[in-house]
């Protein structure tokens, strides 16, 4: 069973945290992938990564950088590892980093904005483009869950990124994403929230974002939360994890992250983007995300794929095959 990263289950696109063995340090017998430990600078940070290169890679190979989702995430993450390995098995060179503040990478994601994380990805793209045997006209990124937020910034601002893929990445603002998760959770518990309750929760999280940046608003915010919890029922349960301690790291994180909105960045994207969703995803509102993409002025660059019965941490061999084919055509076909 999938477990959501603690706290982020109600703060952002949750990244599944599954038990797994670390990525093998040595090449398995009969493996078709060559793995090399590498590192590169991203500003004043040192990012640790594994470069996965197919043994039968073409002279000028398509290449991609993995973009992690929310929370701490490194090369032992089973979801991203599955894709990194599968893509490399199919002939794509993969740069698979530890997210800043995770694994062997320096820094702290808890005090970093989406733009900060995007800078790390751009550094990875430039590192990958300098490697021998890479087709610099065929280098892209693939973002997972909240990694789609980060990917939106990179896709909009780095013209050397020729394609972007997003797996289970919503297009709502961070505040709306939080509320969406609470709404979906209430529905799973067969205790759906009334529209007025949803609106109140939305307002309270708006107050939280404001109070995170302005401590003078903290007292009014906590009073409003207490009044809402006193109503009992589904709304009290939905608000059980909303931060009430102004010194908690989550509050500092929200002050830095802000109410991020990926759509202004997607609207500026001029390179092709592939969005993959599972219709059984219980963490994002798929229809609403698709609607925002269809309304975007950059919609001609977007390709969307929805898979029936698949959840948030979707992984399928046919999806990997699709990604590789699409990467190589750079979404032009």
Tab-separated table of N, CA and C in Angstrom, residues 86-236:
chain	number	residue	atom	x	y	z
A	86	UNK	N	14.067	2.131	-16.359
A	86	UNK	CA	13.333	1.701	-17.553
A	86	UNK	C	13.679	2.561	-18.763
A	87	UNK	N	13.847	3.851	-18.562
A	87	UNK	CA	14.208	4.723	-19.679
A	87	UNK	C	15.607	4.384	-20.191
A	88	UNK	N	16.542	4.154	-19.266
A	88	UNK	CA	17.899	3.802	-19.681
A	88	UNK	C	17.918	2.460	-20.407
A	89	UNK	N	17.111	1.512	-19.937
A	89	UNK	CA	17.029	0.217	-20.620
A	89	UNK	C	16.564	0.375	-22.055
A	90	UNK	N	15.803	1.434	-22.320
A	90	UNK	CA	15.267	1.676	-23.671
A	90	UNK	C	16.121	2.656	-24.474
A	91	UNK	N	17.317	2.937	-23.996
A	91	UNK	CA	18.238	3.691	-24.816
A	91	UNK	C	18.376	5.163	-24.522
A	92	UNK	N	17.728	5.664	-23.461
A	92	UNK	CA	17.814	7.080	-23.100
A	92	UNK	C	18.861	7.263	-22.009
A	93	UNK	N	19.732	8.257	-22.168
A	93	UNK	CA	20.670	8.592	-21.104
A	93	UNK	C	19.919	9.380	-20.028
A	94	UNK	N	20.074	8.992	-18.774
A	94	UNK	CA	19.304	9.579	-17.674
A	94	UNK	C	20.240	10.155	-16.622
A	95	UNK	N	20.048	11.424	-16.287
A	95	UNK	CA	20.721	12.022	-15.137
A	95	UNK	C	19.753	11.956	-13.970
A	96	UNK	N	20.130	11.189	-12.946
A	96	UNK	CA	19.237	10.892	-11.827
A	96	UNK	C	19.846	11.458	-10.551
A	97	UNK	N	19.474	12.689	-10.160
A	97	UNK	CA	20.101	13.326	-9.005
A	97	UNK	C	19.382	13.026	-7.696
A	98	UNK	N	20.080	13.269	-6.601
A	98	UNK	CA	19.429	13.416	-5.305
A	98	UNK	C	18.904	14.848	-5.237
A	99	UNK	N	17.669	15.027	-4.845
A	99	UNK	CA	17.125	16.365	-4.667
A	99	UNK	C	17.943	17.111	-3.614
A	100	UNK	N	18.035	18.431	-3.738
A	100	UNK	CA	18.806	19.194	-2.750
A	100	UNK	C	18.320	18.865	-1.333
A	101	UNK	N	19.271	18.689	-0.428
A	101	UNK	CA	18.937	18.345	0.944
A	101	UNK	C	18.523	16.907	1.140
A	102	UNK	N	18.660	16.076	0.113
A	102	UNK	CA	18.306	14.652	0.184
A	102	UNK	C	19.506	13.820	-0.264
A	103	UNK	N	19.600	12.605	0.252
A	103	UNK	CA	20.702	11.745	-0.152
A	103	UNK	C	22.038	12.412	0.090
A	104	UNK	N	22.853	12.510	-0.953
A	104	UNK	CA	24.186	13.079	-0.843
A	104	UNK	C	24.270	14.511	-1.354
A	105	UNK	N	23.153	15.117	-1.709
A	105	UNK	CA	23.157	16.499	-2.198
A	105	UNK	C	23.085	17.480	-1.035
A	106	UNK	N	23.781	18.585	-1.168
A	106	UNK	CA	23.765	19.607	-0.126
A	106	UNK	C	22.526	20.480	-0.271
A	107	UNK	N	22.345	21.402	0.676
A	107	UNK	CA	21.191	22.294	0.637
A	107	UNK	C	20.039	21.786	1.481
A	108	UNK	N	18.914	22.474	1.393
A	108	UNK	CA	17.736	22.134	2.190
A	108	UNK	C	16.487	22.489	1.394
A	109	UNK	N	15.748	21.488	0.979
A	109	UNK	CA	14.544	21.751	0.193
A	109	UNK	C	13.473	22.449	1.027
A	110	UNK	N	13.548	22.316	2.361
A	110	UNK	CA	12.526	22.899	3.233
A	110	UNK	C	12.604	24.425	3.275
A	111	UNK	N	13.720	24.985	2.875
A	111	UNK	CA	13.861	26.442	2.848
A	111	UNK	C	14.049	26.934	1.418
A	112	UNK	N	13.562	26.158	0.461
A	112	UNK	CA	13.780	26.471	-0.951
A	112	UNK	C	12.455	26.717	-1.666
A	113	UNK	N	12.467	27.649	-2.582
A	113	UNK	CA	11.299	27.940	-3.413
A	113	UNK	C	11.288	27.013	-4.628
A	114	UNK	N	10.188	27.029	-5.370
A	114	UNK	CA	10.128	26.272	-6.615
A	114	UNK	C	11.219	26.762	-7.566
A	115	UNK	N	11.426	28.067	-7.605
A	115	UNK	CA	12.460	28.624	-8.473
A	115	UNK	C	13.854	28.152	-8.065
A	116	UNK	N	14.096	27.999	-6.755
A	116	UNK	CA	15.380	27.462	-6.294
A	116	UNK	C	15.590	26.040	-6.818
A	117	UNK	N	14.564	25.227	-6.701
A	117	UNK	CA	14.653	23.849	-7.166
A	117	UNK	C	14.821	23.803	-8.682
A	118	UNK	N	14.178	24.740	-9.374
A	118	UNK	CA	14.317	24.806	-10.827
A	118	UNK	C	15.756	25.125	-11.218
A	119	UNK	N	16.423	25.957	-10.420
A	119	UNK	CA	17.824	26.274	-10.703
A	119	UNK	C	18.688	25.014	-10.620
A	120	UNK	N	18.376	24.122	-9.686
A	120	UNK	CA	19.104	22.861	-9.588
A	120	UNK	C	18.905	22.026	-10.851
A	121	UNK	N	17.675	22.004	-11.343
A	121	UNK	CA	17.372	21.224	-12.549
A	121	UNK	C	18.097	21.813	-13.754
A	122	UNK	N	18.096	23.134	-13.878
A	122	UNK	CA	18.793	23.761	-15.002
A	122	UNK	C	20.287	23.427	-14.966
A	123	UNK	N	20.864	23.395	-13.767
A	123	UNK	CA	22.267	23.007	-13.646
A	123	UNK	C	22.471	21.573	-14.134
A	124	UNK	N	21.513	20.696	-13.816
A	124	UNK	CA	21.585	19.322	-14.279
A	124	UNK	C	21.483	19.215	-15.790
A	125	UNK	N	20.611	20.018	-16.381
A	125	UNK	CA	20.467	20.027	-17.837
A	125	UNK	C	21.785	20.435	-18.498
A	126	UNK	N	22.411	21.493	-17.982
A	126	UNK	CA	23.662	21.953	-18.571
A	126	UNK	C	24.785	20.932	-18.361
A	127	UNK	N	24.806	20.281	-17.207
A	127	UNK	CA	25.780	19.213	-16.977
A	127	UNK	C	25.590	18.093	-17.984
A	128	UNK	N	24.351	17.701	-18.196
A	128	UNK	CA	24.058	16.601	-19.116
A	128	UNK	C	24.439	16.966	-20.545
A	129	UNK	N	24.196	18.200	-20.943
A	129	UNK	CA	24.517	18.631	-22.309
A	129	UNK	C	26.025	18.616	-22.574
A	130	UNK	N	26.827	18.702	-21.513
A	130	UNK	CA	28.282	18.697	-21.690
A	130	UNK	C	28.875	17.289	-21.768
A	131	UNK	N	28.071	16.275	-21.512
A	131	UNK	CA	28.584	14.911	-21.522
A	131	UNK	C	28.779	14.413	-22.956
A	132	UNK	N	29.838	13.615	-23.186
A	132	UNK	CA	30.056	13.080	-24.539
A	132	UNK	C	28.930	12.139	-24.952
A	133	UNK	N	28.630	12.146	-26.232
A	133	UNK	CA	27.632	11.236	-26.773
A	133	UNK	C	26.197	11.688	-26.619
A	134	UNK	N	25.966	12.930	-26.171
A	134	UNK	CA	24.615	13.435	-25.967
A	134	UNK	C	24.201	14.283	-27.158
A	135	UNK	N	23.012	14.065	-27.663
A	135	UNK	CA	22.430	14.929	-28.686
A	135	UNK	C	21.881	16.165	-27.982
A	136	UNK	N	22.584	17.281	-28.074
A	136	UNK	CA	22.175	18.478	-27.335
A	136	UNK	C	20.863	19.055	-27.844
A	137	UNK	N	20.408	18.608	-29.013
A	137	UNK	CA	19.099	19.036	-29.521
A	137	UNK	C	17.994	18.113	-29.033
A	138	UNK	N	18.347	17.135	-28.184
A	138	UNK	CA	17.359	16.176	-27.696
A	138	UNK	C	17.568	15.908	-26.205
A	139	UNK	N	17.617	17.001	-25.425
A	139	UNK	CA	17.750	16.910	-23.968
A	139	UNK	C	16.507	17.506	-23.331
A	140	UNK	N	15.905	16.773	-22.408
A	140	UNK	CA	14.678	17.248	-21.767
A	140	UNK	C	14.640	16.891	-20.295
A	141	UNK	N	13.471	17.063	-19.701
A	141	UNK	CA	13.286	16.803	-18.276
A	141	UNK	C	11.994	16.025	-18.078
A	142	UNK	N	11.925	15.298	-16.970
A	142	UNK	CA	10.703	14.583	-16.618
A	142	UNK	C	10.418	14.810	-15.140
A	143	UNK	N	9.285	15.452	-14.837
A	143	UNK	CA	8.924	15.796	-13.472
A	143	UNK	C	7.850	14.882	-12.922
A	144	UNK	N	7.995	14.509	-11.653
A	144	UNK	CA	7.053	13.612	-11.000
A	144	UNK	C	6.290	14.352	-9.913
A	145	UNK	N	4.965	14.278	-9.939
A	145	UNK	CA	4.118	14.875	-8.927
A	145	UNK	C	4.439	16.363	-8.806
A	146	UNK	N	4.852	16.836	-7.605
A	146	UNK	CA	5.159	18.249	-7.456
A	146	UNK	C	6.373	18.659	-8.292
A	147	UNK	N	7.120	17.694	-8.776
A	147	UNK	CA	8.186	17.982	-9.719
A	147	UNK	C	7.657	18.633	-10.987
A	148	UNK	N	6.338	18.477	-11.238
A	148	UNK	CA	5.733	19.186	-12.357
A	148	UNK	C	5.748	20.688	-12.163
A	149	UNK	N	5.622	21.143	-10.906
A	149	UNK	CA	5.743	22.578	-10.606
A	149	UNK	C	7.130	23.069	-11.020
A	150	UNK	N	8.143	22.328	-10.579
A	150	UNK	CA	9.524	22.705	-10.882
A	150	UNK	C	9.760	22.657	-12.392
A	151	UNK	N	9.243	21.621	-13.032
A	151	UNK	CA	9.416	21.474	-14.481
A	151	UNK	C	8.805	22.641	-15.242
A	152	UNK	N	7.694	23.197	-14.731
A	152	UNK	CA	7.049	24.304	-15.439
A	152	UNK	C	7.976	25.507	-15.529
A	153	UNK	N	8.725	25.779	-14.460
A	153	UNK	CA	9.651	26.912	-14.445
A	153	UNK	C	10.792	26.671	-15.423
A	154	UNK	N	11.354	25.463	-15.389
A	154	UNK	CA	12.478	25.143	-16.274
A	154	UNK	C	12.034	25.178	-17.734
A	155	UNK	N	10.887	24.590	-18.022
A	155	UNK	CA	10.400	24.548	-19.402
A	155	UNK	C	10.163	25.945	-19.955
A	156	UNK	N	9.704	26.861	-19.103
A	156	UNK	CA	9.415	28.221	-19.550
A	156	UNK	C	10.666	29.057	-19.727
A	157	UNK	N	11.705	28.774	-18.938
A	157	UNK	CA	12.843	29.692	-18.870
A	157	UNK	C	14.135	29.164	-19.478
A	158	UNK	N	14.212	27.882	-19.810
A	158	UNK	CA	15.447	27.318	-20.351
A	158	UNK	C	15.194	26.806	-21.769
A	159	UNK	N	15.663	27.555	-22.752
A	159	UNK	CA	15.411	27.196	-24.156
A	159	UNK	C	16.203	25.975	-24.589
A	160	UNK	N	17.197	25.540	-23.795
A	160	UNK	CA	17.948	24.337	-24.156
A	160	UNK	C	17.174	23.069	-23.819
A	161	UNK	N	16.093	23.197	-23.041
A	161	UNK	CA	15.227	22.056	-22.746
A	161	UNK	C	14.269	21.883	-23.914
A	162	UNK	N	14.430	20.804	-24.657
A	162	UNK	CA	13.682	20.627	-25.901
A	162	UNK	C	12.363	19.892	-25.724
A	163	UNK	N	12.164	19.256	-24.587
A	163	UNK	CA	10.895	18.588	-24.303
A	163	UNK	C	10.771	18.402	-22.806
A	164	UNK	N	9.536	18.295	-22.337
A	164	UNK	CA	9.252	18.083	-20.915
A	164	UNK	C	8.150	17.046	-20.785
A	165	UNK	N	8.300	16.138	-19.832
A	165	UNK	CA	7.226	15.204	-19.494
A	165	UNK	C	6.879	15.391	-18.025
A	166	UNK	N	5.608	15.257	-17.703
A	166	UNK	CA	5.127	15.391	-16.328
A	166	UNK	C	4.272	14.169	-16.005
A	167	UNK	N	4.624	13.467	-14.958
A	167	UNK	CA	3.873	12.298	-14.515
A	167	UNK	C	3.106	12.676	-13.255
A	168	UNK	N	1.791	12.662	-13.314
A	168	UNK	CA	0.928	12.922	-12.152
A	168	UNK	C	1.186	14.289	-11.538
A	169	UNK	N	1.372	15.289	-12.362
A	169	UNK	CA	1.611	16.643	-11.875
A	169	UNK	C	0.402	17.531	-12.084
A	170	UNK	N	-0.172	18.039	-11.011
A	170	UNK	CA	-1.341	18.903	-11.113
A	170	UNK	C	-0.973	20.297	-11.594
A	171	UNK	N	-1.982	21.055	-11.999
A	171	UNK	CA	-1.761	22.407	-12.524
A	171	UNK	C	-2.414	23.468	-11.653
A	172	UNK	N	-2.923	23.090	-10.483
A	172	UNK	CA	-3.541	24.057	-9.572
A	172	UNK	C	-2.471	24.817	-8.800
A	173	UNK	N	-2.864	25.939	-8.193
A	173	UNK	CA	-1.959	26.609	-7.269
A	173	UNK	C	-1.709	25.696	-6.080
A	174	UNK	N	-0.651	25.992	-5.327
A	174	UNK	CA	-0.333	25.155	-4.171
A	174	UNK	C	-1.487	25.142	-3.171
A	175	UNK	N	-2.098	26.303	-2.917
A	175	UNK	CA	-3.209	26.334	-1.965
A	175	UNK	C	-4.372	25.490	-2.465
A	176	UNK	N	-4.723	25.635	-3.740
A	176	UNK	CA	-5.834	24.847	-4.275
A	176	UNK	C	-5.510	23.363	-4.281
A	177	UNK	N	-4.245	23.027	-4.511
A	177	UNK	CA	-3.851	21.625	-4.474
A	177	UNK	C	-4.045	21.042	-3.084
A	178	UNK	N	-3.685	21.811	-2.071
A	178	UNK	CA	-3.892	21.367	-0.691
A	178	UNK	C	-5.371	21.088	-0.450
A	179	UNK	N	-6.208	22.022	-0.849
A	179	UNK	CA	-7.649	21.866	-0.631
A	179	UNK	C	-8.182	20.687	-1.430
A	180	UNK	N	-7.716	20.528	-2.655
A	180	UNK	CA	-8.152	19.391	-3.475
A	180	UNK	C	-7.857	18.069	-2.777
A	181	UNK	N	-6.676	17.968	-2.170
A	181	UNK	CA	-6.329	16.724	-1.486
A	181	UNK	C	-7.255	16.462	-0.304
A	182	UNK	N	-7.606	17.520	0.415
A	182	UNK	CA	-8.513	17.369	1.551
A	182	UNK	C	-9.907	16.965	1.090
A	183	UNK	N	-10.352	17.549	-0.007
A	183	UNK	CA	-11.671	17.201	-0.556
A	183	UNK	C	-11.695	15.736	-0.983
A	184	UNK	N	-10.656	15.315	-1.700
A	184	UNK	CA	-10.597	13.928	-2.165
A	184	UNK	C	-10.490	12.959	-1.002
A	185	UNK	N	-9.737	13.334	0.035
A	185	UNK	CA	-9.627	12.480	1.220
A	185	UNK	C	-10.982	12.316	1.898
A	186	UNK	N	-11.730	13.418	2.026
A	186	UNK	CA	-13.050	13.350	2.653
A	186	UNK	C	-13.985	12.442	1.854
A	187	UNK	N	-13.888	12.503	0.534
A	187	UNK	CA	-14.727	11.639	-0.295
A	187	UNK	C	-14.357	10.179	-0.102
A	188	UNK	N	-13.066	9.883	0.022
A	188	UNK	CA	-12.642	8.499	0.241
A	188	UNK	C	-13.147	7.969	1.578
A	189	UNK	N	-13.304	8.869	2.547
A	189	UNK	CA	-13.786	8.476	3.871
A	189	UNK	C	-15.309	8.442	3.935
A	190	UNK	N	-15.953	8.704	2.796
A	190	UNK	CA	-17.422	8.758	2.719
A	190	UNK	C	-17.998	9.813	3.648
A	191	UNK	N	-17.229	10.881	3.857
A	191	UNK	CA	-17.682	12.034	4.625
A	191	UNK	C	-17.362	13.305	3.827
A	192	UNK	N	-18.027	13.470	2.674
A	192	UNK	CA	-17.690	14.597	1.801
A	192	UNK	C	-17.940	15.945	2.467
A	193	UNK	N	-17.119	16.905	2.086
A	193	UNK	CA	-17.244	18.263	2.601
A	193	UNK	C	-18.284	19.041	1.794
A	194	UNK	N	-19.101	19.815	2.491
A	194	UNK	CA	-20.051	20.692	1.808
A	194	UNK	C	-19.279	21.823	1.138
A	195	UNK	N	-19.900	22.439	0.134
A	195	UNK	CA	-19.221	23.500	-0.602
A	195	UNK	C	-18.803	24.644	0.320
A	196	UNK	N	-19.662	24.975	1.280
A	196	UNK	CA	-19.315	26.050	2.220
A	196	UNK	C	-18.097	25.663	3.062
A	197	UNK	N	-17.986	24.375	3.405
A	197	UNK	CA	-16.830	23.911	4.171
A	197	UNK	C	-15.558	23.975	3.327
A	198	UNK	N	-15.681	23.608	2.060
A	198	UNK	CA	-14.526	23.675	1.155
A	198	UNK	C	-14.050	25.118	1.032
A	199	UNK	N	-14.999	26.041	0.893
A	199	UNK	CA	-14.631	27.446	0.769
A	199	UNK	C	-13.949	27.955	2.044
A	200	UNK	N	-14.447	27.528	3.193
A	200	UNK	CA	-13.845	27.948	4.457
A	200	UNK	C	-12.420	27.413	4.579
A	201	UNK	N	-12.220	26.151	4.202
A	201	UNK	CA	-10.879	25.571	4.246
A	201	UNK	C	-9.948	26.333	3.304
A	202	UNK	N	-10.465	26.682	2.134
A	202	UNK	CA	-9.659	27.442	1.184
A	202	UNK	C	-9.223	28.785	1.789
A	203	UNK	N	-10.154	29.433	2.479
A	203	UNK	CA	-9.848	30.724	3.110
A	203	UNK	C	-8.834	30.561	4.239
A	204	UNK	N	-8.971	29.484	5.016
A	204	UNK	CA	-8.053	29.263	6.120
A	204	UNK	C	-6.632	29.007	5.619
A	205	UNK	N	-6.503	28.238	4.549
A	205	UNK	CA	-5.170	28.015	4.008
A	205	UNK	C	-4.616	29.278	3.373
A	206	UNK	N	-5.489	30.109	2.828
A	206	UNK	CA	-5.036	31.411	2.365
A	206	UNK	C	-4.506	32.242	3.510
A	207	UNK	N	-5.177	32.177	4.645
A	207	UNK	CA	-4.719	32.883	5.844
A	207	UNK	C	-3.404	32.315	6.349
A	208	UNK	N	-3.236	30.999	6.236
A	208	UNK	CA	-1.983	30.372	6.648
A	208	UNK	C	-0.821	30.890	5.806
A	209	UNK	N	-0.996	30.941	4.487
A	209	UNK	CA	0.075	31.432	3.625
A	209	UNK	C	0.437	32.866	3.980
A	210	UNK	N	-0.597	33.681	4.259
A	210	UNK	CA	-0.350	35.080	4.618
A	210	UNK	C	0.359	35.184	5.967
A	211	UNK	N	-0.078	34.376	6.945
A	211	UNK	CA	0.524	34.420	8.278
A	211	UNK	C	1.952	33.894	8.271
A	212	UNK	N	2.233	32.946	7.362
A	212	UNK	CA	3.596	32.418	7.272
A	212	UNK	C	4.580	33.521	6.893
A	213	UNK	N	4.103	34.497	6.140
A	213	UNK	CA	4.972	35.598	5.702
A	213	UNK	C	4.828	36.839	6.580
A	214	UNK	N	3.769	36.914	7.353
A	214	UNK	CA	3.544	38.073	8.216
A	214	UNK	C	3.121	37.587	9.592
A	215	UNK	N	4.051	37.462	10.541
A	215	UNK	CA	3.741	36.913	11.867
A	215	UNK	C	2.633	37.665	12.601
A	216	UNK	N	2.402	38.927	12.257
A	216	UNK	CA	1.350	39.687	12.927
A	216	UNK	C	-0.040	39.118	12.623
A	217	UNK	N	-0.143	38.323	11.604
A	217	UNK	CA	-1.429	37.718	11.242
A	217	UNK	C	-1.644	36.364	11.907
A	218	UNK	N	-0.635	35.883	12.645
A	218	UNK	CA	-0.706	34.517	13.163
A	218	UNK	C	-1.840	34.335	14.169
A	219	UNK	N	-2.029	35.265	15.075
A	219	UNK	CA	-3.053	35.116	16.111
A	219	UNK	C	-4.449	35.044	15.490
A	220	UNK	N	-4.725	35.908	14.531
A	220	UNK	CA	-6.037	35.896	13.874
A	220	UNK	C	-6.244	34.596	13.113
A	221	UNK	N	-5.179	34.112	12.487
A	221	UNK	CA	-5.261	32.847	11.747
A	221	UNK	C	-5.596	31.688	12.681
A	222	UNK	N	-4.896	31.569	13.811
A	222	UNK	CA	-5.145	30.441	14.712
A	222	UNK	C	-6.538	30.514	15.331
A	223	UNK	N	-7.033	31.736	15.600
A	223	UNK	CA	-8.406	31.858	16.114
A	223	UNK	C	-9.408	31.353	15.084
A	224	UNK	N	-9.198	31.686	13.831
A	224	UNK	CA	-10.121	31.243	12.774
A	224	UNK	C	-10.112	29.727	12.632
A	225	UNK	N	-8.922	29.131	12.760
A	225	UNK	CA	-8.835	27.664	12.681
A	225	UNK	C	-9.577	27.029	13.849
A	226	UNK	N	-9.403	27.567	15.058
A	226	UNK	CA	-10.080	27.015	16.234
A	226	UNK	C	-11.587	27.091	16.072
A	227	UNK	N	-12.094	28.211	15.569
A	227	UNK	CA	-13.540	28.358	15.357
A	227	UNK	C	-14.048	27.342	14.345
A	228	UNK	N	-13.283	27.105	13.293
A	228	UNK	CA	-13.701	26.138	12.276
A	228	UNK	C	-13.696	24.724	12.843
A	229	UNK	N	-12.680	24.388	13.638
A	229	UNK	CA	-12.619	23.055	14.221
A	229	UNK	C	-13.761	22.817	15.204
A	230	UNK	N	-14.208	23.871	15.862
A	230	UNK	CA	-15.303	23.738	16.820
A	230	UNK	C	-16.600	23.300	16.150
A	231	UNK	N	-16.674	23.448	14.843
A	231	UNK	CA	-17.873	23.013	14.118
A	231	UNK	C	-17.992	21.498	14.109
A	232	UNK	N	-16.864	20.819	14.316
A	232	UNK	CA	-16.875	19.361	14.343
A	232	UNK	C	-17.111	18.765	12.971
A	233	UNK	N	-17.314	17.475	12.932
A	233	UNK	CA	-17.641	16.792	11.689
A	233	UNK	C	-16.477	16.741	10.712
A	234	UNK	N	-16.780	16.612	9.423
A	234	UNK	CA	-15.733	16.448	8.405
A	234	UNK	C	-14.727	17.587	8.361
A	235	UNK	N	-15.185	18.816	8.611
A	235	UNK	CA	-14.241	19.935	8.509
A	235	UNK	C	-13.213	19.890	9.636
A	236	UNK	N	-13.614	19.446	10.814
A	236	UNK	CA	-12.657	19.322	11.918
A	236	UNK	C	-11.598	18.279	11.579
